[in-house]
Amino acid sequence: MDFTPTEEQAAARDLAARIFGDLSTPERLTAAGTDSDMGLWKELCAAGLVAAVEDIGLLGLVLLLEEQGRTTAQVPFAASCVYGQLAIAAHGSPEQRERLLPGIADGTVVVAGALHGPGSVVATGADRSSSAAAAERPLLTGIVPVVPWLRDATHVLVADDDRHELWLVRTAEASAGEPVELTAPWSAGRLILQGTPGEPLGTQGAYEDVLATARTAFAGLQAGVCAGSLARAVAYTNVREQFGRPLAAKQGVQLRAADAYMDIEAIRVTAYEAAWRRDEGLPYGTHALTAAWWASEAGQRVVHAGQHLHGGAGADLDHPVHRHFLWGRQLDAYLGCGGEVLQELGELIVEGVPMTEGEVAT
């Protein structure tokens, strides 16, 4: 395994770091409130970062999402790249790729994902094995209570009730306007499908691959969120004095920060491994689960530590570190919570069933 970024991946990461650092400031985040920063989204797309994901792969996307997480930038970057760019590039038909990928790259098409959490979607009126039926766009019925970034999306990727098939739905043809507020400001909404036309995406194995891709990508986002939280804590404890000495000089503070650093590295390296394996065409489903577990369990420890190390300032809801706390807890829930992920991984190990659904068809 070699996680060293390629020249193209490193250039994209550095560009993302500069854009997020310049534009996703605490002042701008405060002004945005719970809405997305669509001005920043346009800048990212204009810089070619969304388009680059198809070339730099999942490992490259993880590097970009780390930079987003450091600043908790309120843009649908992870969602549209995972459920749109990578999903369609890997599993879409030639016609779907030609029709949708350019719009995703320039930001005019934004794809949200309804693969996590409760909700049941039933497809009726067509057999997707028939090309003629696929052209008819089967009708979908169901409710997904919470879809992150749905209020920004032009399309949403949904799974059927058996979690085996994927369907792309235009939000303009569904009831997707009711906002839902989450722990983090992810522009979420409630999706209601009532005989809504949908188009199939991929064949058998597409759902498992996209789910594993999402777990890996959002684990990378969590690594950035945690790194940003710890960086703020380190900066604060170096200047905040108590009894004439910086807080950072106290052993208890150092140990707490060191534990957080080790947790962040565990999140990062497991996400890198899962992403690298996906890019190499290797099975990576269990590795994605491992990354998700670390992101969930260790992630919530780190953002709690970051807020705690700020002392009384950490209790201020308007302090920038509180955003990292909210994002860390939201990602913990979004990834399925550590206990749920560990149970799924444990069942696979006990059953001795190799989890090979992460292989990308070549």
Tab-separated table of N, CA and C in Angstrom, residues 51-187:
chain	number	residue	atom	x	y	z
A	51	ALA	N	-14.880	18.373	-10.799
A	51	ALA	CA	-14.557	17.632	-12.023
A	51	ALA	C	-13.325	16.753	-11.834
A	52	ALA	N	-12.386	17.202	-11.001
A	52	ALA	CA	-11.141	16.464	-10.813
A	52	ALA	C	-11.338	15.144	-10.083
A	53	VAL	N	-12.439	15.008	-9.351
A	53	VAL	CA	-12.641	13.820	-8.522
A	53	VAL	C	-12.665	12.545	-9.361
A	54	GLU	N	-13.218	12.622	-10.555
A	54	GLU	CA	-13.269	11.438	-11.406
A	54	GLU	C	-11.865	10.950	-11.752
A	55	ASP	N	-10.900	11.872	-11.829
A	55	ASP	CA	-9.526	11.513	-12.187
A	55	ASP	C	-8.664	11.176	-10.971
A	56	ILE	N	-8.872	11.864	-9.850
A	56	ILE	CA	-8.006	11.642	-8.688
A	56	ILE	C	-8.535	10.541	-7.782
A	57	GLY	N	-9.719	10.023	-8.071
A	57	GLY	CA	-10.229	8.864	-7.371
A	57	GLY	C	-10.737	9.159	-5.970
A	58	LEU	N	-11.111	8.073	-5.282
A	58	LEU	CA	-11.668	8.221	-3.935
A	58	LEU	C	-10.609	8.704	-2.957
A	59	LEU	N	-9.368	8.260	-3.113
A	59	LEU	CA	-8.313	8.745	-2.220
A	59	LEU	C	-8.121	10.246	-2.398
A	60	GLY	N	-8.167	10.709	-3.626
A	60	GLY	CA	-8.076	12.145	-3.861
A	60	GLY	C	-9.236	12.891	-3.248
A	61	LEU	N	-10.444	12.325	-3.348
A	61	LEU	CA	-11.611	12.968	-2.739
A	61	LEU	C	-11.467	13.031	-1.223
A	62	VAL	N	-10.971	11.965	-0.603
A	62	VAL	CA	-10.758	11.974	0.847
A	62	VAL	C	-9.821	13.113	1.237
A	63	LEU	N	-8.779	13.343	0.450
A	63	LEU	CA	-7.852	14.445	0.732
A	63	LEU	C	-8.567	15.797	0.646
A	64	LEU	N	-9.439	15.957	-0.334
A	64	LEU	CA	-10.185	17.210	-0.481
A	64	LEU	C	-11.171	17.397	0.665
A	65	LEU	N	-11.820	16.309	1.072
A	65	LEU	CA	-12.813	16.410	2.146
A	65	LEU	C	-12.152	16.697	3.494
A	66	GLU	N	-10.924	16.253	3.666
A	66	GLU	CA	-10.199	16.639	4.877
A	66	GLU	C	-10.085	18.160	4.957
A	67	GLU	N	-9.805	18.784	3.835
A	67	GLU	CA	-9.659	20.246	3.829
A	67	GLU	C	-11.002	20.919	4.081
A	68	GLN	N	-12.089	20.353	3.545
A	68	GLN	CA	-13.407	20.910	3.850
A	68	GLN	C	-13.697	20.790	5.343
A	69	GLY	N	-13.393	19.627	5.916
A	69	GLY	CA	-13.685	19.402	7.321
A	69	GLY	C	-12.923	20.335	8.246
A	70	ARG	N	-11.711	20.708	7.870
A	70	ARG	CA	-10.914	21.603	8.724
A	70	ARG	C	-11.617	22.936	8.948
A	71	THR	N	-12.420	23.351	7.972
A	71	THR	CA	-13.095	24.648	8.077
A	71	THR	C	-14.610	24.504	8.221
A	72	THR	N	-15.103	23.281	8.279
A	72	THR	CA	-16.553	22.997	8.324
A	72	THR	C	-17.303	23.821	7.275
A	73	ALA	N	-16.790	23.825	6.054
A	73	ALA	CA	-17.395	24.599	4.971
A	73	ALA	C	-18.765	24.041	4.611
A	74	GLN	N	-19.753	24.910	4.564
A	74	GLN	CA	-21.136	24.498	4.351
A	74	GLN	C	-21.471	24.435	2.864
A	75	VAL	N	-20.977	23.378	2.225
A	75	VAL	CA	-21.239	23.132	0.808
A	75	VAL	C	-21.505	21.639	0.624
A	76	PRO	N	-22.295	21.255	-0.398
A	76	PRO	CA	-22.639	19.839	-0.614
A	76	PRO	C	-21.547	19.086	-1.361
A	77	PHE	N	-20.296	19.331	-1.005
A	77	PHE	CA	-19.156	18.785	-1.745
A	77	PHE	C	-19.101	17.264	-1.637
A	78	ALA	N	-19.148	16.743	-0.406
A	78	ALA	CA	-19.057	15.291	-0.221
A	78	ALA	C	-20.226	14.585	-0.891
A	79	ALA	N	-21.437	15.085	-0.665
A	79	ALA	CA	-22.631	14.421	-1.195
A	79	ALA	C	-22.617	14.366	-2.716
A	80	SER	N	-22.382	15.506	-3.363
A	80	SER	CA	-22.474	15.537	-4.820
A	80	SER	C	-21.345	14.746	-5.477
A	81	CYS	N	-20.184	14.695	-4.831
A	81	CYS	CA	-19.073	13.930	-5.397
A	81	CYS	C	-19.290	12.430	-5.224
A	82	VAL	N	-19.803	12.009	-4.060
A	82	VAL	CA	-19.994	10.581	-3.795
A	82	VAL	C	-21.210	10.041	-4.539
A	83	TYR	N	-22.368	10.674	-4.311
A	83	TYR	CA	-23.620	10.156	-4.866
A	83	TYR	C	-23.830	10.581	-6.313
A	84	GLY	N	-23.058	11.554	-6.759
A	84	GLY	CA	-23.160	12.014	-8.127
A	84	GLY	C	-21.958	11.616	-8.958
A	85	GLN	N	-20.859	12.337	-8.796
A	85	GLN	CA	-19.687	12.161	-9.650
A	85	GLN	C	-19.161	10.725	-9.654
A	86	LEU	N	-18.828	10.178	-8.489
A	86	LEU	CA	-18.236	8.844	-8.451
A	86	LEU	C	-19.264	7.754	-8.746
A	87	ALA	N	-20.481	7.902	-8.231
A	87	ALA	CA	-21.496	6.867	-8.454
A	87	ALA	C	-21.860	6.745	-9.927
A	88	ILE	N	-22.050	7.874	-10.578
A	88	ILE	CA	-22.444	7.841	-11.990
A	88	ILE	C	-21.266	7.428	-12.862
A	89	ALA	N	-20.065	7.890	-12.522
A	89	ALA	CA	-18.888	7.505	-13.304
A	89	ALA	C	-18.655	6.000	-13.237
A	90	ALA	N	-18.912	5.389	-12.069
A	90	ALA	CA	-18.657	3.959	-11.904
A	90	ALA	C	-19.810	3.095	-12.392
A	91	HIS	N	-21.046	3.556	-12.238
A	91	HIS	CA	-22.199	2.681	-12.470
A	91	HIS	C	-23.204	3.212	-13.487
A	92	GLY	N	-23.033	4.443	-13.944
A	92	GLY	CA	-23.974	4.997	-14.897
A	92	GLY	C	-23.764	4.456	-16.296
A	93	SER	N	-24.824	4.529	-17.070
A	93	SER	CA	-24.716	4.148	-18.483
A	93	SER	C	-23.950	5.232	-19.233
A	94	PRO	N	-23.466	4.941	-20.440
A	94	PRO	CA	-22.796	5.992	-21.212
A	94	PRO	C	-23.669	7.228	-21.386
A	95	GLU	N	-24.978	7.004	-21.585
A	95	GLU	CA	-25.886	8.144	-21.755
A	95	GLU	C	-25.993	8.942	-20.468
A	96	GLN	N	-26.072	8.279	-19.332
A	96	GLN	CA	-26.157	8.977	-18.049
A	96	GLN	C	-24.885	9.766	-17.768
A	97	ARG	N	-23.750	9.172	-18.068
A	97	ARG	CA	-22.480	9.881	-17.831
A	97	ARG	C	-22.387	11.123	-18.709
A	98	GLU	N	-22.761	10.974	-19.959
A	98	GLU	CA	-22.688	12.113	-20.871
A	98	GLU	C	-23.662	13.219	-20.484
A	99	ARG	N	-24.837	12.834	-19.976
A	99	ARG	CA	-25.871	13.804	-19.642
A	99	ARG	C	-25.646	14.486	-18.297
A	100	LEU	N	-25.132	13.751	-17.314
A	100	LEU	CA	-25.114	14.269	-15.945
A	100	LEU	C	-23.750	14.748	-15.462
A	101	LEU	N	-22.678	14.093	-15.864
A	101	LEU	CA	-21.370	14.427	-15.297
A	101	LEU	C	-20.919	15.862	-15.578
A	102	PRO	N	-21.136	16.400	-16.775
A	102	PRO	CA	-20.730	17.802	-16.984
A	102	PRO	C	-21.438	18.771	-16.046
A	103	GLY	N	-22.740	18.541	-15.804
A	103	GLY	CA	-23.479	19.414	-14.901
A	103	GLY	C	-23.016	19.297	-13.463
A	104	ILE	N	-22.671	18.071	-13.038
A	104	ILE	CA	-22.144	17.884	-11.690
A	104	ILE	C	-20.810	18.603	-11.550
A	105	ALA	N	-19.993	18.518	-12.588
A	105	ALA	CA	-18.674	19.150	-12.543
A	105	ALA	C	-18.763	20.661	-12.425
A	106	ASP	N	-19.706	21.279	-13.127
A	106	ASP	CA	-19.787	22.752	-13.075
A	106	ASP	C	-20.731	23.252	-11.980
A	107	GLY	N	-21.338	22.329	-11.229
A	107	GLY	CA	-22.151	22.720	-10.087
A	107	GLY	C	-23.603	22.988	-10.378
A	108	THR	N	-24.021	22.908	-11.633
A	108	THR	CA	-25.434	23.143	-11.948
A	108	THR	C	-26.300	21.940	-11.587
A	109	VAL	N	-25.676	20.769	-11.472
A	109	VAL	CA	-26.351	19.570	-10.986
A	109	VAL	C	-25.738	19.202	-9.645
A	110	VAL	N	-26.575	19.105	-8.623
A	110	VAL	CA	-26.131	18.722	-7.286
A	110	VAL	C	-26.903	17.480	-6.881
A	111	VAL	N	-26.197	16.443	-6.468
A	111	VAL	CA	-26.831	15.177	-6.127
A	111	VAL	C	-26.716	14.931	-4.625
A	112	ALA	N	-27.853	14.685	-3.977
A	112	ALA	CA	-27.875	14.271	-2.575
A	112	ALA	C	-28.088	12.765	-2.522
A	113	GLY	N	-27.861	12.176	-1.357
A	113	GLY	CA	-28.000	10.733	-1.219
A	113	GLY	C	-28.940	10.346	-0.106
A	114	ALA	N	-29.829	9.399	-0.374
A	114	ALA	CA	-30.762	8.898	0.631
A	114	ALA	C	-30.494	7.416	0.861
A	115	LEU	N	-29.241	7.097	1.171
A	115	LEU	CA	-28.864	5.701	1.379
A	115	LEU	C	-28.764	5.345	2.851
A	116	HIS	N	-28.613	6.343	3.716
A	116	HIS	CA	-28.439	6.092	5.142
A	116	HIS	C	-29.750	6.321	5.880
A	117	GLY	N	-29.889	5.674	7.024
A	117	GLY	CA	-30.998	5.960	7.920
A	117	GLY	C	-32.297	5.319	7.490
A	118	PRO	N	-33.372	5.620	8.241
A	118	PRO	CA	-34.670	4.998	7.977
A	118	PRO	C	-35.303	5.531	6.701
A	119	GLY	N	-36.241	4.772	6.197
A	119	GLY	CA	-36.954	5.187	4.988
A	119	GLY	C	-37.138	4.002	4.066
A	120	SER	N	-38.257	3.947	3.400
A	120	SER	CA	-38.561	2.837	2.514
A	120	SER	C	-39.054	3.364	1.185
A	121	VAL	N	-38.370	2.962	0.108
A	121	VAL	CA	-38.739	3.388	-1.240
A	121	VAL	C	-39.056	2.147	-2.063
A	122	VAL	N	-40.216	2.145	-2.694
A	122	VAL	CA	-40.658	1.007	-3.488
A	122	VAL	C	-40.776	1.444	-4.942
A	123	ALA	N	-40.212	0.644	-5.831
A	123	ALA	CA	-40.308	0.916	-7.266
A	123	ALA	C	-41.427	0.076	-7.861
A	124	THR	N	-42.270	0.697	-8.656
A	124	THR	CA	-43.381	-0.015	-9.290
A	124	THR	C	-43.504	0.403	-10.742
A	125	GLY	N	-44.108	-0.465	-11.520
A	125	GLY	CA	-44.499	-0.084	-12.873
A	125	GLY	C	-43.513	-0.408	-13.954
A	126	ALA	N	-42.369	-1.053	-13.599
A	126	ALA	CA	-41.408	-1.391	-14.646
A	126	ALA	C	-40.431	-2.425	-14.135
A	127	ASP	N	-39.857	-3.171	-15.056
A	127	ASP	CA	-38.811	-4.138	-14.755
A	127	ASP	C	-37.500	-3.557	-15.271
A	128	ARG	N	-36.577	-3.262	-14.345
A	128	ARG	CA	-35.359	-2.575	-14.765
A	128	ARG	C	-34.472	-3.449	-15.640
A	129	SER	N	-34.761	-4.736	-15.736
A	129	SER	CA	-33.962	-5.591	-16.609
A	129	SER	C	-34.290	-5.350	-18.073
A	130	SER	N	-35.360	-4.663	-18.343
A	130	SER	CA	-35.777	-4.383	-19.710
A	130	SER	C	-35.343	-2.985	-20.103
A	131	SER	N	-34.640	-2.856	-21.192
A	131	SER	CA	-34.190	-1.532	-21.626
A	131	SER	C	-35.376	-0.643	-21.962
A	132	ALA	N	-36.432	-1.238	-22.517
A	132	ALA	CA	-37.616	-0.446	-22.835
A	132	ALA	C	-38.270	0.066	-21.563
A	133	ALA	N	-38.324	-0.807	-20.532
A	133	ALA	CA	-38.927	-0.388	-19.268
A	133	ALA	C	-38.101	0.683	-18.608
A	134	ALA	N	-36.769	0.551	-18.684
A	134	ALA	CA	-35.905	1.563	-18.074
A	134	ALA	C	-36.155	2.918	-18.689
A	135	ALA	N	-36.444	2.919	-19.989
A	135	ALA	CA	-36.699	4.192	-20.659
A	135	ALA	C	-37.984	4.824	-20.168
A	136	GLU	N	-38.902	3.996	-19.646
A	136	GLU	CA	-40.165	4.518	-19.146
A	136	GLU	C	-40.032	5.188	-17.778
A	137	ARG	N	-38.874	5.055	-17.132
A	137	ARG	CA	-38.633	5.625	-15.809
A	137	ARG	C	-39.670	5.125	-14.807
A	138	PRO	N	-39.371	4.038	-14.110
A	138	PRO	CA	-40.298	3.462	-13.132
A	138	PRO	C	-40.750	4.491	-12.106
A	139	LEU	N	-41.897	4.234	-11.511
A	139	LEU	CA	-42.458	5.143	-10.520
A	139	LEU	C	-42.048	4.701	-9.126
A	140	LEU	N	-41.621	5.652	-8.296
A	140	LEU	CA	-41.136	5.368	-6.952
A	140	LEU	C	-42.090	5.955	-5.923
A	141	THR	N	-42.307	5.214	-4.869
A	141	THR	CA	-43.176	5.665	-3.787
A	141	THR	C	-42.486	5.405	-2.457
A	142	GLY	N	-42.515	6.369	-1.572
A	142	GLY	CA	-41.911	6.191	-0.257
A	142	GLY	C	-41.557	7.515	0.379
A	143	ILE	N	-41.124	7.448	1.627
A	143	ILE	CA	-40.739	8.636	2.385
A	143	ILE	C	-39.369	8.403	3.001
A	144	VAL	N	-38.477	9.358	2.820
A	144	VAL	CA	-37.184	9.348	3.500
A	144	VAL	C	-37.188	10.574	4.419
A	145	PRO	N	-37.256	10.378	5.738
A	145	PRO	CA	-37.454	11.510	6.654
A	145	PRO	C	-36.369	12.573	6.597
A	146	VAL	N	-35.108	12.147	6.394
A	146	VAL	CA	-33.995	13.102	6.426
A	146	VAL	C	-33.014	12.786	5.311
A	147	VAL	N	-32.764	13.764	4.456
A	147	VAL	CA	-31.750	13.641	3.410
A	147	VAL	C	-30.839	14.859	3.495
A	148	PRO	N	-29.592	14.698	3.949
A	148	PRO	CA	-28.682	15.835	4.013
A	148	PRO	C	-28.453	16.463	2.644
A	149	TRP	N	-28.387	17.786	2.626
A	149	TRP	CA	-28.137	18.606	1.440
A	149	TRP	C	-29.273	18.549	0.422
A	150	LEU	N	-30.417	18.020	0.820
A	150	LEU	CA	-31.534	17.906	-0.119
A	150	LEU	C	-32.012	19.267	-0.597
A	151	ARG	N	-31.947	20.284	0.245
A	151	ARG	CA	-32.429	21.613	-0.137
A	151	ARG	C	-31.558	22.250	-1.220
A	152	ASP	N	-30.353	21.729	-1.410
A	152	ASP	CA	-29.469	22.238	-2.465
A	152	ASP	C	-29.516	21.392	-3.731
A	153	ALA	N	-30.139	20.220	-3.651
A	153	ALA	CA	-29.988	19.206	-4.689
A	153	ALA	C	-30.956	19.387	-5.853
A	154	THR	N	-30.474	19.051	-7.036
A	154	THR	CA	-31.326	18.936	-8.216
A	154	THR	C	-31.748	17.485	-8.427
A	155	HIS	N	-30.938	16.552	-7.907
A	155	HIS	CA	-31.230	15.125	-7.994
A	155	HIS	C	-30.925	14.484	-6.643
A	156	VAL	N	-31.571	13.354	-6.398
A	156	VAL	CA	-31.282	12.596	-5.190
A	156	VAL	C	-31.177	11.121	-5.554
A	157	LEU	N	-30.170	10.464	-5.004
A	157	LEU	CA	-29.963	9.036	-5.245
A	157	LEU	C	-30.613	8.267	-4.102
A	158	VAL	N	-31.577	7.406	-4.422
A	158	VAL	CA	-32.301	6.655	-3.399
A	158	VAL	C	-32.103	5.165	-3.638
A	159	ALA	N	-32.274	4.407	-2.554
A	159	ALA	CA	-32.215	2.955	-2.639
A	159	ALA	C	-33.608	2.386	-2.426
A	160	ASP	N	-33.850	1.201	-2.992
A	160	ASP	CA	-35.158	0.585	-2.792
A	160	ASP	C	-35.261	0.018	-1.374
A	161	ASP	N	-36.445	-0.500	-1.031
A	161	ASP	CA	-36.675	-0.945	0.342
A	161	ASP	C	-35.804	-2.125	0.739
A	162	ASP	N	-35.307	-2.882	-0.219
A	162	ASP	CA	-34.429	-4.012	0.078
A	162	ASP	C	-32.954	-3.625	0.088
A	163	ARG	N	-32.682	-2.341	-0.201
A	163	ARG	CA	-31.312	-1.839	-0.233
A	163	ARG	C	-30.443	-2.612	-1.240
A	164	HIS	N	-31.017	-2.895	-2.394
A	164	HIS	CA	-30.279	-3.606	-3.431
A	164	HIS	C	-30.134	-2.799	-4.715
A	165	GLU	N	-31.058	-1.862	-4.954
A	165	GLU	CA	-31.052	-1.133	-6.218
A	165	GLU	C	-31.029	0.363	-5.966
A	166	LEU	N	-30.471	1.094	-6.917
A	166	LEU	CA	-30.341	2.548	-6.825
A	166	LEU	C	-31.169	3.215	-7.908
A	167	TRP	N	-31.750	4.373	-7.533
A	167	TRP	CA	-32.570	5.136	-8.462
A	167	TRP	C	-32.228	6.610	-8.330
A	168	LEU	N	-32.142	7.273	-9.462
A	168	LEU	CA	-31.924	8.719	-9.486
A	168	LEU	C	-33.264	9.410	-9.693
A	169	VAL	N	-33.541	10.373	-8.829
A	169	VAL	CA	-34.814	11.097	-8.880
A	169	VAL	C	-34.519	12.583	-9.005
A	170	ARG	N	-35.280	13.270	-9.842
A	170	ARG	CA	-35.176	14.728	-9.916
A	170	ARG	C	-35.989	15.325	-8.763
A	171	THR	N	-35.351	16.185	-7.994
A	171	THR	CA	-36.064	16.763	-6.849
A	171	THR	C	-37.238	17.625	-7.300
A	172	ALA	N	-37.189	18.166	-8.506
A	172	ALA	CA	-38.304	18.971	-9.006
A	172	ALA	C	-39.552	18.135	-9.215
A	173	GLU	N	-39.385	16.821	-9.362
A	173	GLU	CA	-40.522	15.931	-9.571
A	173	GLU	C	-40.968	15.238	-8.282
A	174	ALA	N	-40.299	15.565	-7.167
A	174	ALA	CA	-40.651	14.975	-5.877
A	174	ALA	C	-41.015	16.082	-4.900
A	175	SER	N	-41.538	15.689	-3.753
A	175	SER	CA	-41.794	16.651	-2.689
A	175	SER	C	-40.559	16.699	-1.810
A	176	ALA	N	-39.724	17.700	-2.054
A	176	ALA	CA	-38.434	17.757	-1.368
A	176	ALA	C	-38.190	19.122	-0.749
A	177	GLY	N	-39.243	19.863	-0.498
A	177	GLY	CA	-39.045	21.224	-0.036
A	177	GLY	C	-39.117	21.424	1.459
A	178	GLU	N	-39.621	20.431	2.208
A	178	GLU	CA	-39.781	20.616	3.649
A	178	GLU	C	-38.433	20.522	4.345
A	179	PRO	N	-37.948	21.614	4.924
A	179	PRO	CA	-36.617	21.588	5.549
A	179	PRO	C	-36.619	20.801	6.851
A	180	VAL	N	-35.494	20.183	7.152
A	180	VAL	CA	-35.273	19.464	8.405
A	180	VAL	C	-33.950	19.955	8.980
A	181	GLU	N	-33.960	20.397	10.213
A	181	GLU	CA	-32.737	20.879	10.842
A	181	GLU	C	-32.033	19.736	11.554
A	182	LEU	N	-30.761	19.589	11.268
A	182	LEU	CA	-29.939	18.562	11.891
A	182	LEU	C	-29.008	19.191	12.926
A	183	THR	N	-28.205	18.352	13.572
A	183	THR	CA	-27.209	18.859	14.515
A	183	THR	C	-26.245	19.801	13.806
A	184	ALA	N	-25.796	19.410	12.628
A	184	ALA	CA	-24.928	20.253	11.807
A	184	ALA	C	-25.770	20.901	10.696
A	185	PRO	N	-25.365	22.074	10.209
A	185	PRO	CA	-26.157	22.774	9.178
A	185	PRO	C	-25.930	22.189	7.784
A	186	TRP	N	-26.571	21.069	7.524
A	186	TRP	CA	-26.368	20.353	6.269
A	186	TRP	C	-27.518	20.534	5.281
A	187	SER	N	-28.301	21.580	5.386
A	187	SER	CA	-29.378	21.871	4.431
A	187	SER	C	-30.227	20.643	4.129
